[in-house]
Short mmCIF file of C-alpha atoms in Angstrom, two decimals:
data_model
loop_
_atom_site.label_atom_id
_atom_site.label_comp_id
_atom_site.label_asym_id
_atom_site.label_seq_id
_atom_site.Cartn_x
_atom_site.Cartn_y
_atom_site.Cartn_z
CA MET A 1 147.41 -87.57 64.21
CA TRP A 2 148.36 -90.89 62.65
CA SER A 3 146.56 -94.08 63.56
CA ASN A 4 148.44 -97.16 64.75
CA GLY A 5 147.80 -98.79 61.38
CA MET A 6 149.29 -95.86 59.46
CA LEU A 7 152.34 -95.80 61.73
CA ARG A 8 152.83 -99.55 61.27
CA LYS A 9 152.75 -99.22 57.48
CA MET A 10 155.24 -96.35 57.52
CA ILE A 11 157.60 -98.26 59.80
CA PHE A 12 157.36 -101.31 57.53
CA ALA A 13 158.16 -99.23 54.43
CA LEU A 14 161.12 -97.56 56.15
CA CYS A 15 162.51 -100.92 57.30
CA VAL A 16 162.36 -102.34 53.78
CA ALA A 17 163.97 -99.20 52.37
CA ALA A 18 166.75 -99.39 54.96
CA LEU A 19 167.49 -102.99 54.07
CA LEU A 20 167.69 -102.22 50.36
CA ALA A 21 169.89 -99.19 50.98
CA ALA A 22 172.33 -101.05 53.25
CA PRO A 23 175.93 -99.78 52.99
CA ALA A 24 178.62 -101.80 51.25
CA GLY A 25 180.04 -103.08 54.53
CA ALA A 26 176.70 -104.48 55.65
CA THR A 27 174.86 -107.55 54.45
CA THR A 28 173.62 -106.94 50.91
CA ILE A 29 171.05 -108.74 48.83
CA ALA A 30 172.66 -110.39 45.79
CA ARG A 31 171.14 -109.40 42.47
CA MET A 32 169.97 -112.19 40.18
CA ASN A 33 171.08 -112.26 36.58
CA LEU A 34 168.71 -113.00 33.69
CA ARG A 35 169.34 -116.74 33.79
CA GLN A 36 168.67 -116.90 37.53
CA LEU A 37 165.50 -114.87 37.15
CA ALA A 38 164.25 -117.15 34.39
CA ALA A 39 165.00 -120.23 36.49
CA ALA A 40 163.22 -118.80 39.54
CA ALA A 41 160.08 -117.60 37.73
CA ARG A 42 157.19 -119.85 36.78
CA VAL A 43 156.11 -117.53 33.96
CA VAL A 44 158.01 -115.08 31.74
CA VAL A 45 155.75 -112.91 29.61
CA ARG A 46 155.61 -109.73 27.57
CA ALA A 47 152.40 -107.94 28.39
CA ARG A 48 150.53 -104.63 28.24
CA CYS A 49 149.11 -103.00 31.35
CA LEU A 50 145.34 -102.52 31.14
CA GLY A 51 144.63 -100.94 34.51
CA ASN A 52 145.43 -100.66 38.22
CA GLU A 53 143.29 -100.88 41.34
CA SER A 54 144.38 -100.49 44.97
CA ARG A 55 142.36 -101.76 47.92
CA TRP A 56 142.64 -102.93 51.50
CA GLU A 57 143.14 -106.63 52.05
CA GLY A 58 144.30 -108.38 55.21
CA GLY A 59 145.02 -105.08 56.93
CA GLU A 60 147.36 -103.87 54.15
CA ILE A 61 146.95 -101.90 50.94
CA TRP A 62 147.55 -103.98 47.81
CA THR A 63 147.63 -102.92 44.16
CA PHE A 64 146.17 -105.19 41.49
CA SER A 65 147.44 -104.51 37.96
CA ARG A 66 145.65 -106.12 35.01
CA PHE A 67 147.66 -107.18 31.95
CA GLN A 68 147.06 -108.47 28.43
CA THR A 69 149.44 -111.23 27.36
CA LEU A 70 151.35 -110.40 24.17
CA GLU A 71 153.82 -113.30 24.11
CA ALA A 72 155.08 -115.93 26.50
CA PHE A 73 158.67 -117.08 26.96
CA LYS A 74 158.04 -119.50 29.81
CA GLY A 75 154.90 -121.06 31.22
CA SER A 76 151.38 -120.64 29.86
CA PRO A 77 149.89 -117.35 31.05
CA PRO A 78 146.21 -116.70 30.27
CA ALA A 79 145.10 -114.07 27.76
CA ALA A 80 144.63 -111.64 30.64
CA PHE A 81 146.07 -111.86 34.14
CA THR A 82 146.47 -109.85 37.33
CA VAL A 83 149.66 -108.95 39.18
CA ARG A 84 149.23 -108.43 42.90
CA LEU A 85 151.81 -106.32 44.79
CA ILE A 86 151.85 -104.75 48.24
CA GLY A 87 151.48 -100.99 48.47
CA GLY A 88 149.32 -98.39 46.78
CA GLN A 89 146.90 -95.63 47.65
CA VAL A 90 143.35 -95.85 48.92
CA GLY A 91 141.66 -92.56 49.67
CA GLY A 92 144.10 -90.35 51.55
CA ILE A 93 146.29 -93.21 52.75
CA GLU A 94 149.34 -94.24 50.70
CA SER A 95 151.51 -97.26 51.41
CA ILE A 96 154.96 -97.15 49.79
CA VAL A 97 157.21 -100.21 49.86
CA ALA A 98 160.72 -99.85 48.45
CA GLY A 99 161.55 -102.29 45.68
CA VAL A 100 157.95 -102.79 44.50
CA PRO A 101 157.41 -101.87 40.82
CA HIS A 102 154.58 -99.61 39.67
CA PHE A 103 152.90 -100.02 36.31
CA PHE A 104 151.24 -97.50 34.00
CA VAL A 105 148.20 -98.08 31.84
CA GLY A 106 149.17 -98.79 28.24
CA GLU A 107 152.84 -99.54 28.83
CA GLU A 108 154.51 -102.77 27.70
CA VAL A 109 156.65 -104.77 30.09
CA ILE A 110 158.41 -108.10 30.25
CA LEU A 111 157.67 -109.71 33.60
CA PHE A 112 159.09 -112.66 35.49
CA LEU A 113 156.19 -114.01 37.53
CA ASP A 114 155.25 -116.45 40.27
CA PRO A 115 151.76 -117.45 41.43
CA ALA A 116 150.60 -115.23 44.31
CA ALA A 117 149.11 -116.73 47.46
CA GLY A 118 145.95 -114.64 47.11
CA GLY A 119 145.48 -115.43 43.41
CA GLY A 120 147.01 -113.97 40.26
CA TYR A 121 150.76 -113.43 40.09
CA SER A 122 153.54 -111.64 41.92
CA VAL A 123 156.68 -110.31 40.22
CA THR A 124 159.78 -112.41 40.90
CA ALA A 125 162.26 -110.30 42.90
CA TRP A 126 159.96 -107.29 42.39
CA VAL A 127 161.87 -104.58 40.46
CA GLU A 128 164.56 -107.05 39.39
CA GLY A 129 161.97 -109.09 37.52
CA THR A 130 160.50 -106.01 35.80
CA PHE A 131 161.70 -104.94 32.35
CA ARG A 132 160.21 -101.91 30.59
CA VAL A 133 159.70 -101.94 26.82
CA ARG A 134 160.14 -98.50 25.28
CA ARG A 135 159.98 -97.25 21.70
CA ASP A 136 162.39 -94.70 20.23
CA ALA A 137 161.56 -91.98 17.69
CA ALA A 138 162.18 -94.42 14.82
CA GLY A 139 159.72 -96.95 16.24
CA HIS A 140 162.32 -99.47 17.45
CA ARG A 141 161.60 -101.17 20.76
CA PHE A 142 164.20 -101.43 23.52
CA VAL A 143 164.17 -103.30 26.82
CA THR A 144 165.49 -101.84 30.07
CA GLN A 145 165.55 -103.60 33.41
CA GLU A 146 163.97 -101.57 36.21
CA THR A 147 167.17 -101.90 38.27
CA ALA A 148 169.59 -101.19 35.40
CA ALA A 149 170.67 -97.82 36.82
CA GLU A 150 171.30 -99.07 40.36
CA GLU A 151 174.85 -99.60 41.58
CA VAL A 152 175.94 -103.03 42.85
CA TYR A 153 178.86 -103.60 45.17
CA ASP A 154 181.43 -106.00 43.72
CA ARG A 155 183.16 -107.78 46.60
CA ALA A 156 186.02 -108.93 44.34
CA THR A 157 187.01 -105.43 43.19
CA ARG A 158 185.58 -103.62 46.25
CA ARG A 159 183.93 -101.14 43.96
CA PHE A 160 180.42 -100.27 42.92
CA ARG A 161 179.39 -100.97 39.37
CA ILE A 162 176.25 -100.66 37.28
CA GLU A 163 174.89 -103.84 35.78
CA GLY A 164 171.64 -105.03 34.29
CA ILE A 165 170.04 -104.71 30.88
CA HIS A 166 169.74 -101.20 29.48
CA ARG A 167 168.22 -100.31 26.10
CA MET A 168 168.70 -103.75 24.60
CA PRO A 169 166.77 -104.14 21.31
CA LEU A 170 163.63 -106.20 21.88
CA ALA A 171 164.65 -108.71 19.20
CA ALA A 172 168.03 -109.28 20.93
CA PHE A 173 166.39 -109.60 24.33
CA ARG A 174 163.89 -112.08 22.87
CA ARG A 175 166.73 -114.21 21.45
CA LYS A 176 168.54 -114.08 24.79
CA LEU A 177 165.46 -115.28 26.65
CA GLU A 178 164.81 -118.00 24.11
CA GLY A 179 168.37 -119.26 24.56
CA ILE A 180 167.89 -119.38 28.33
CA THR A 181 164.44 -120.96 28.43
CA GLY A 182 165.15 -123.35 25.56
CA ARG A 183 162.02 -122.52 23.63
CA GLY A 184 160.83 -119.92 21.17
CA HIS A 185 158.35 -117.25 22.13
CA LEU A 186 154.66 -118.08 21.90
CA PRO A 187 152.21 -115.37 20.79
CA GLY A 188 149.78 -114.51 23.55
CA PRO A 189 146.23 -115.90 23.33
CA SER A 190 144.89 -112.38 22.85
CA ALA A 191 147.42 -111.43 20.17
CA GLN A 192 145.71 -113.32 17.35
CA GLY A 193 144.98 -110.89 14.56
CA ALA A 194 146.96 -108.15 16.29
CA ALA A 195 150.38 -106.87 15.38
CA GLY A 196 152.64 -109.81 16.18
CA PRO A 197 156.28 -110.01 17.21
CA LYS A 198 157.53 -109.81 13.62
CA GLY A 199 156.24 -106.27 13.38
CA GLU A 200 157.64 -105.30 16.77
CA ARG A 201 161.34 -105.93 16.43
#
């Protein structure tokens, strides 16, 4: 039998999922483009995930993901920082919230971040502000937005379309961000002596 707390968490997750999956005729949440994301975020950073930990806090399960800063495009992130997002698993209880990104140890991401109320950072617009950096067989890095495969309803054409950044070369994405933020990338504090951006294009 489920406890009241477990039922409350499941209801919350289902409500969020229902909102995000609203039909075209209902109220929909507008997706932000790259320029809007950059304007909304306090920090834009390329980073590597070092680890994840989930625990109870304030009656909810939260996941704390630790990152190493590789380069900064906006703001001044520390050499290592923590991203705090609702949801996760503690023991036999799992809290799933639609729209919250999940990170894997060792992966590289580009994140749009805001300071979190409980310390550390939260991801701006959750999955919208999450970009995965992948490497192909030849060693070239590409950037894909977490929401790139999701359809968006275009009110003007009354059709669904796919938008977002998909497999953009890291160097091109870097130039695009630099043009938006008005400054060049800054190597992360922990990247000194490591393979820098010039070797990662």
